[in-house]
mmCIF file of N, CA, C and O in Angstrom:
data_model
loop_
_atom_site.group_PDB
_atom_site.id
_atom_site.type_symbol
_atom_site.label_atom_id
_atom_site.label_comp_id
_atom_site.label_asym_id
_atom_site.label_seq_id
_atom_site.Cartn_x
_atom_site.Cartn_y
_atom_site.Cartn_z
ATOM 1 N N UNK A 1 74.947 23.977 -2.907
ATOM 2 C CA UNK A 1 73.960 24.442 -1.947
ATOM 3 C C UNK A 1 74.575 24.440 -0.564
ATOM 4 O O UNK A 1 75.351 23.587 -0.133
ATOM 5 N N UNK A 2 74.205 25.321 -0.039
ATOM 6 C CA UNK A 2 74.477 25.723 1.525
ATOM 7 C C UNK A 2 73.020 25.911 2.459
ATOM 8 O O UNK A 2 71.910 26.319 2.117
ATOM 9 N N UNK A 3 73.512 25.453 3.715
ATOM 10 C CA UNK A 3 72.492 26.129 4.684
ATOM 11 C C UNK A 3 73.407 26.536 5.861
ATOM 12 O O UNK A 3 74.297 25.985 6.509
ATOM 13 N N UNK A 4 73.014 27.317 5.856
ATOM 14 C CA UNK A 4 73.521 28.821 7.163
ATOM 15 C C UNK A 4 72.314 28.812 8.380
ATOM 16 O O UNK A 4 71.094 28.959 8.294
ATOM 17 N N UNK A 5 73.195 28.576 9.525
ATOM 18 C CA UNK A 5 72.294 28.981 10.432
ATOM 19 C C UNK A 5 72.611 29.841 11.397
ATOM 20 O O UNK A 5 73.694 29.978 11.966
ATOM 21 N N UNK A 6 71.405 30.530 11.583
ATOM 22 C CA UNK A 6 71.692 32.165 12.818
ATOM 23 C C UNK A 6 70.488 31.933 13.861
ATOM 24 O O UNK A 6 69.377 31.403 13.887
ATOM 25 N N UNK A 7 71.460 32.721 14.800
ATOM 26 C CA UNK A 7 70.741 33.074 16.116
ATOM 27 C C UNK A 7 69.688 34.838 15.468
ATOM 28 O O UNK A 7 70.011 35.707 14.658
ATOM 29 N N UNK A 8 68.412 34.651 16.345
ATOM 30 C CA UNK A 8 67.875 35.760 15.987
ATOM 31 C C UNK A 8 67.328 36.614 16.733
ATOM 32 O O UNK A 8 67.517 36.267 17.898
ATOM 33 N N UNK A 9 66.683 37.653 16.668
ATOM 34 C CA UNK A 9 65.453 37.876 17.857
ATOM 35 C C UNK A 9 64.393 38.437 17.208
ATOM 36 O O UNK A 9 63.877 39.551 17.292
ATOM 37 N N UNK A 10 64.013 36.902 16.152
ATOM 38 C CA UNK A 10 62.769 37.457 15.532
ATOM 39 C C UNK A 10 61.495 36.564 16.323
ATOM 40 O O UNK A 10 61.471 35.353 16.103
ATOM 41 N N UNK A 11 60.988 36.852 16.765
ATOM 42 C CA UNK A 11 60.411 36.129 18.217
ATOM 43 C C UNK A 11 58.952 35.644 18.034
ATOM 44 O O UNK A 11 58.410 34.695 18.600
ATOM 45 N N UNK A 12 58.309 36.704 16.900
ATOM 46 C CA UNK A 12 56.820 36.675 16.420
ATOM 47 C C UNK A 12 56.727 36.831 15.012
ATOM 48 O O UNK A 12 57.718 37.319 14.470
ATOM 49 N N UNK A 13 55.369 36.404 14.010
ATOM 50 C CA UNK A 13 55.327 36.451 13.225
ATOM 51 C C UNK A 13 55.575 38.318 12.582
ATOM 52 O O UNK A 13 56.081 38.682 11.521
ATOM 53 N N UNK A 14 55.146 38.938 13.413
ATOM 54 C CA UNK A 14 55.376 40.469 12.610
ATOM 55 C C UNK A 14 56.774 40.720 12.761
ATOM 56 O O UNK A 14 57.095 41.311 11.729
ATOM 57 N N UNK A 15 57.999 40.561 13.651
ATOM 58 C CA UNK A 15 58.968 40.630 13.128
ATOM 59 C C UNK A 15 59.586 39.335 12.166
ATOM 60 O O UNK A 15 60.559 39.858 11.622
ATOM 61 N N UNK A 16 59.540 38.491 11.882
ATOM 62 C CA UNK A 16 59.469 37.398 10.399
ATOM 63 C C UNK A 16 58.824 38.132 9.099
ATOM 64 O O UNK A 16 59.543 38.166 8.101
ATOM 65 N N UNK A 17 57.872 38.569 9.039
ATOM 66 C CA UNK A 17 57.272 39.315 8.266
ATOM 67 C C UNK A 17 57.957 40.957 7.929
ATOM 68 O O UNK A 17 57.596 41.552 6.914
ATOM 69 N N UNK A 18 58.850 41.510 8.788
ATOM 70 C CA UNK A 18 59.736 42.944 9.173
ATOM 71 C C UNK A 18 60.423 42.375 7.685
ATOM 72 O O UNK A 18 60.361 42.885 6.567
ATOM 73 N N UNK A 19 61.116 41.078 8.155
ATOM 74 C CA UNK A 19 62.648 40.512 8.017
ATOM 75 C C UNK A 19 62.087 39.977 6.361
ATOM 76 O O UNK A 19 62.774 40.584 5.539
ATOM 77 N N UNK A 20 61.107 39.081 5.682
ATOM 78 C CA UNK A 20 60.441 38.379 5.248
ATOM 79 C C UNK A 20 60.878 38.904 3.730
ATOM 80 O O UNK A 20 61.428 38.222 2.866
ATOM 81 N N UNK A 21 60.485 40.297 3.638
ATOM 82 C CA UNK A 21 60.958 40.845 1.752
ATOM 83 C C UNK A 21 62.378 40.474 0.887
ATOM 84 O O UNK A 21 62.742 39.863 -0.117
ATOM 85 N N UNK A 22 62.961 41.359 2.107
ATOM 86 C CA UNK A 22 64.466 40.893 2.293
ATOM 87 C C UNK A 22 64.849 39.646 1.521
ATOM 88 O O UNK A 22 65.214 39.450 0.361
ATOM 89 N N UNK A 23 64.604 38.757 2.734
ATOM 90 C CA UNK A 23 64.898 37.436 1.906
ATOM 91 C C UNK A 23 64.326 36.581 1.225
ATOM 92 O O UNK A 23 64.845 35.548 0.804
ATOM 93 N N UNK A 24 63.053 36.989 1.035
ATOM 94 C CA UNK A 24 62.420 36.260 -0.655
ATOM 95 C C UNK A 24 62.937 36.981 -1.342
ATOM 96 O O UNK A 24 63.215 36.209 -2.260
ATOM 97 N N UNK A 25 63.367 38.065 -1.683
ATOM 98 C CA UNK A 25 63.969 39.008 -2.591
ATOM 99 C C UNK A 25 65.175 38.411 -3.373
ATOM 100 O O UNK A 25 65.251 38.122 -4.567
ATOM 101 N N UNK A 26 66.017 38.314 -2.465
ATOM 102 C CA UNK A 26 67.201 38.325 -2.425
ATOM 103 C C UNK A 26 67.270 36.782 -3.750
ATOM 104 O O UNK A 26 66.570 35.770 -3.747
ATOM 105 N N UNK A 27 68.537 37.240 -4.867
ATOM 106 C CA UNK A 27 68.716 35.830 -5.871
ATOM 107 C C UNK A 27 69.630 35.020 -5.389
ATOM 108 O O UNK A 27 70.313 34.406 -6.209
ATOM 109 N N UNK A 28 69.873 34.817 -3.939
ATOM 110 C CA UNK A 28 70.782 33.541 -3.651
ATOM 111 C C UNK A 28 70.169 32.865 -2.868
ATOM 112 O O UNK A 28 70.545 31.712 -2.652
ATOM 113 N N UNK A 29 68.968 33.441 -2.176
ATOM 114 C CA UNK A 29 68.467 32.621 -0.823
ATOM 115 C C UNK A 29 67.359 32.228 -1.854
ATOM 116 O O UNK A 29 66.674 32.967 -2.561
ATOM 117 N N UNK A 30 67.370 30.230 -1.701
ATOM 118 C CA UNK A 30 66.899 29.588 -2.460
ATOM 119 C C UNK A 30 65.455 29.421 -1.046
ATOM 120 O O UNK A 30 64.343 29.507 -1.568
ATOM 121 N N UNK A 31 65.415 29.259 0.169
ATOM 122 C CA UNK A 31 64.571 29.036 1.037
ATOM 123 C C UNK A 31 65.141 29.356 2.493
ATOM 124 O O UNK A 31 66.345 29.295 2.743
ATOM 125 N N UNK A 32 64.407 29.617 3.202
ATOM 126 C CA UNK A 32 64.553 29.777 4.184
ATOM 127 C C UNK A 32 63.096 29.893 5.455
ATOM 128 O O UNK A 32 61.885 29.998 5.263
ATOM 129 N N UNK A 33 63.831 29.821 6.601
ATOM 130 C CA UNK A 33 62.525 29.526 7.425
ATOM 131 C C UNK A 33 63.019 30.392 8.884
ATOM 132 O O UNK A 33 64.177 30.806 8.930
ATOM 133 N N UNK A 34 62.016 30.651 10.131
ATOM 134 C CA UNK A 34 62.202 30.562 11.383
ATOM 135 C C UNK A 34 61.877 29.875 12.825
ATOM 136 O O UNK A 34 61.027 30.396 13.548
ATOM 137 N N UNK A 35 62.382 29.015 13.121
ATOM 138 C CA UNK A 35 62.274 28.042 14.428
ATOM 139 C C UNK A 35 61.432 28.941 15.736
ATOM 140 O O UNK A 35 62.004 29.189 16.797
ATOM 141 N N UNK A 36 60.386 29.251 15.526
ATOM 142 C CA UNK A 36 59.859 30.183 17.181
ATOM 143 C C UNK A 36 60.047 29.342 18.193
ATOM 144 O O UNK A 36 60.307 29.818 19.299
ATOM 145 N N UNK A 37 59.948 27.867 18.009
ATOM 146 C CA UNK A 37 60.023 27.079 19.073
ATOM 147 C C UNK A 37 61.433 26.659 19.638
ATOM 148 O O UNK A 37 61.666 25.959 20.624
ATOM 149 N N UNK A 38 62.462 27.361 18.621
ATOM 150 C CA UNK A 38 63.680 27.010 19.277
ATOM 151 C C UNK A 38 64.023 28.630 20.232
ATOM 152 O O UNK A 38 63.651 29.755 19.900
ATOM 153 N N UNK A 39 64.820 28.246 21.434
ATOM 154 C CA UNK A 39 65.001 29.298 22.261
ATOM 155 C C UNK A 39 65.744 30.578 21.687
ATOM 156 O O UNK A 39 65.674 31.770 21.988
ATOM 157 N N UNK A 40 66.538 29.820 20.673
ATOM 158 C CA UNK A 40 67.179 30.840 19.810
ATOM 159 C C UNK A 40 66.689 31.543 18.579
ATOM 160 O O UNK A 40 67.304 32.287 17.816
ATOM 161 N N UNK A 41 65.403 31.125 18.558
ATOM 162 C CA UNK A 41 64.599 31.815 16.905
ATOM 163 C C UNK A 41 65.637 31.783 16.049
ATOM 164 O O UNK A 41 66.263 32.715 15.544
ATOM 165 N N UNK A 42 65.808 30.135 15.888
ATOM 166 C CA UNK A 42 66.608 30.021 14.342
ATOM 167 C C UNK A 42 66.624 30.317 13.576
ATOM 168 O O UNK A 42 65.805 29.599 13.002
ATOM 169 N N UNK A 43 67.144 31.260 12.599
ATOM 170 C CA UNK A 43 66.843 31.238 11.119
ATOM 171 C C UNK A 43 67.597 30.304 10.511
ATOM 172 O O UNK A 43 68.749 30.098 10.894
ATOM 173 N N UNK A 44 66.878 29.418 9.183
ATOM 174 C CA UNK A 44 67.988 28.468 8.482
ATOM 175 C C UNK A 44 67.416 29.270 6.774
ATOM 176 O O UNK A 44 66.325 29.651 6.350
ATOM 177 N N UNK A 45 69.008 29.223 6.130
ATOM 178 C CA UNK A 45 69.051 30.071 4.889
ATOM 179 C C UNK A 45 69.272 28.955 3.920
ATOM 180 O O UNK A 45 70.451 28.625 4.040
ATOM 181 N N UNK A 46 68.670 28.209 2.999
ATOM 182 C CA UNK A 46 69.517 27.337 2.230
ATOM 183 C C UNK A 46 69.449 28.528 0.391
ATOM 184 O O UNK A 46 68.645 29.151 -0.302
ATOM 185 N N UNK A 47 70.952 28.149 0.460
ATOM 186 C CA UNK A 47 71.212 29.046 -0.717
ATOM 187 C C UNK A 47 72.378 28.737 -1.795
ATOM 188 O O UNK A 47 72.932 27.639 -1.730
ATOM 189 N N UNK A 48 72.667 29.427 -2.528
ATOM 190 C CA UNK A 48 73.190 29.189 -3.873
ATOM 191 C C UNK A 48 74.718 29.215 -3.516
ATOM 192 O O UNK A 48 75.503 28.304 -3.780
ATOM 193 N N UNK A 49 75.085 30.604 -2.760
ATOM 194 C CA UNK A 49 76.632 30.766 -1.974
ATOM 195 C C UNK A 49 76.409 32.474 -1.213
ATOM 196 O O UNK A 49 77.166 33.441 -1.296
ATOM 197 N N UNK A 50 75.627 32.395 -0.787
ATOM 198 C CA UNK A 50 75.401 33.752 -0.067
ATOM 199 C C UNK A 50 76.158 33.736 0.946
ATOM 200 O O UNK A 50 76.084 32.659 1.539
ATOM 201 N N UNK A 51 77.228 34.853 1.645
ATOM 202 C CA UNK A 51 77.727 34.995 2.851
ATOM 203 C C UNK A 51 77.232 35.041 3.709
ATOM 204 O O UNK A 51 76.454 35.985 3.571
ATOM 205 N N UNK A 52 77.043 34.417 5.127
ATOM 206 C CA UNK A 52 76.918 34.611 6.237
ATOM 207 C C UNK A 52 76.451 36.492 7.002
ATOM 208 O O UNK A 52 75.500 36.857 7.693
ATOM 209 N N UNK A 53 77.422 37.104 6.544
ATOM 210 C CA UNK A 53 77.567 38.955 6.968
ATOM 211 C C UNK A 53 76.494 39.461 5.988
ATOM 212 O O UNK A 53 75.982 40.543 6.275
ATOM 213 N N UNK A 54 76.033 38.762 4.744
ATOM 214 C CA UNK A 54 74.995 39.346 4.225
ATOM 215 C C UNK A 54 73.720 39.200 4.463
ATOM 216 O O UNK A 54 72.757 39.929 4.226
ATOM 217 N N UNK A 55 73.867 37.723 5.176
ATOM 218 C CA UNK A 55 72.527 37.517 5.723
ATOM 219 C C UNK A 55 72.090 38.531 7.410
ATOM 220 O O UNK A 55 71.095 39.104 7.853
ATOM 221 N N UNK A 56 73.607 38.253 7.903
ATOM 222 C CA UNK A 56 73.071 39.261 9.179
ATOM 223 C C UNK A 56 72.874 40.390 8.408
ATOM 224 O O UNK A 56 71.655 40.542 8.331
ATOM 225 N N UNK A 57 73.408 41.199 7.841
ATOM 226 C CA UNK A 57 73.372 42.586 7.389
ATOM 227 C C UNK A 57 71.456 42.761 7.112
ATOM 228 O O UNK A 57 70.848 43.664 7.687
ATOM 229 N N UNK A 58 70.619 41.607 6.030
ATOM 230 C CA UNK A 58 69.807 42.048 5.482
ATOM 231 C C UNK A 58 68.790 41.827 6.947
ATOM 232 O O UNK A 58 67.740 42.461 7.053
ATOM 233 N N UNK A 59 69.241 40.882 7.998
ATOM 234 C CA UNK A 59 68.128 41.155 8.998
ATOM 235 C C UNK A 59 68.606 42.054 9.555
ATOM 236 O O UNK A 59 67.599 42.666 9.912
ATOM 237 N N UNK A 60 69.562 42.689 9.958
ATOM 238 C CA UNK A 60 69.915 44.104 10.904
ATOM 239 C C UNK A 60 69.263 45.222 10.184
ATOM 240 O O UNK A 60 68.794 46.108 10.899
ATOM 241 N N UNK A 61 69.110 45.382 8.488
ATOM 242 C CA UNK A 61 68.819 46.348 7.917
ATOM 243 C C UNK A 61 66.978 46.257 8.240
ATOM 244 O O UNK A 61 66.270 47.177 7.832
ATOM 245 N N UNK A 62 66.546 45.422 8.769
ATOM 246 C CA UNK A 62 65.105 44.989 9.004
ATOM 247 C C UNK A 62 64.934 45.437 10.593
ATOM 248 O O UNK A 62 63.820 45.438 11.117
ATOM 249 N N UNK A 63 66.278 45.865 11.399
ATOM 250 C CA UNK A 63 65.798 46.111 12.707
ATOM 251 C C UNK A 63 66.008 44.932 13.472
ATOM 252 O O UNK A 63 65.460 44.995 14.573
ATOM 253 N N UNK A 64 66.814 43.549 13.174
ATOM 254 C CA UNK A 64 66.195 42.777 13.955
ATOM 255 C C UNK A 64 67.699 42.063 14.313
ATOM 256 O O UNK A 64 68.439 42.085 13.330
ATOM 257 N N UNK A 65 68.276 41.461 15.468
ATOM 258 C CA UNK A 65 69.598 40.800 15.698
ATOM 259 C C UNK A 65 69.940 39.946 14.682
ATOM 260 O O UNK A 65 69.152 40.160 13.761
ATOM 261 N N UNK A 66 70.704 39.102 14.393
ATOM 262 C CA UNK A 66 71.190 38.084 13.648
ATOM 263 C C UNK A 66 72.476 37.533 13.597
ATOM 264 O O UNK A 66 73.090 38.011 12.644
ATOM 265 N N UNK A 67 73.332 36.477 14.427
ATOM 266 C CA UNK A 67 74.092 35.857 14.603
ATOM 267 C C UNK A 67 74.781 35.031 13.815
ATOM 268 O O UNK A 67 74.342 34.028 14.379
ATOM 269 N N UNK A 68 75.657 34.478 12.792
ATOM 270 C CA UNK A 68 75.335 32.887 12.860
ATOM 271 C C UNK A 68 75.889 31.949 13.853
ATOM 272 O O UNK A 68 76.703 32.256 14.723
ATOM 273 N N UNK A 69 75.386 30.784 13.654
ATOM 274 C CA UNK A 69 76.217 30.143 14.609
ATOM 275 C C UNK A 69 76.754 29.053 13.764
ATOM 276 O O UNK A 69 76.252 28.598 12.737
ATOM 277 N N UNK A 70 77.827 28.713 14.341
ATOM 278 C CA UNK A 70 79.035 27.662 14.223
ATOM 279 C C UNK A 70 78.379 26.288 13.961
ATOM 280 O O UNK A 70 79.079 25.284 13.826
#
């Protein structure tokens, strides 16, 4: 198990909800969540071995930034 964390600019629940199919969908992302209260709208991914570039990819394909960070 892994957890991945990204910078975002999912800021409100309707973009979380944009982003939201995506990654319940997806068979590696075991859970995941978004921090509104952190300045950076965290996303944290805990998963099976999903890449980092796939997770930005599936929120960019949603319209929405996605970073990770270090």
């Amino acid at each position: 198990m892994q957890i991945l964390v990204f910078k975002t600019n999912l800021i409100n629940s309707q973009r979380i909800n944009d982003a939201a199919f995506s990654l319940d969908i997806h068979p590696l992302i075991i859970q995941w969540n978004v921090d509104l209260h952190d300045k950076d709208n965290i996303l944290r991914v805990v998963s099976k071995s999903i890449e980092a570039k796939e997770v930005e990819q599936l929120i960019l394909n949603a319209g929405y930034y996605c970073e990770e960070l270090d």
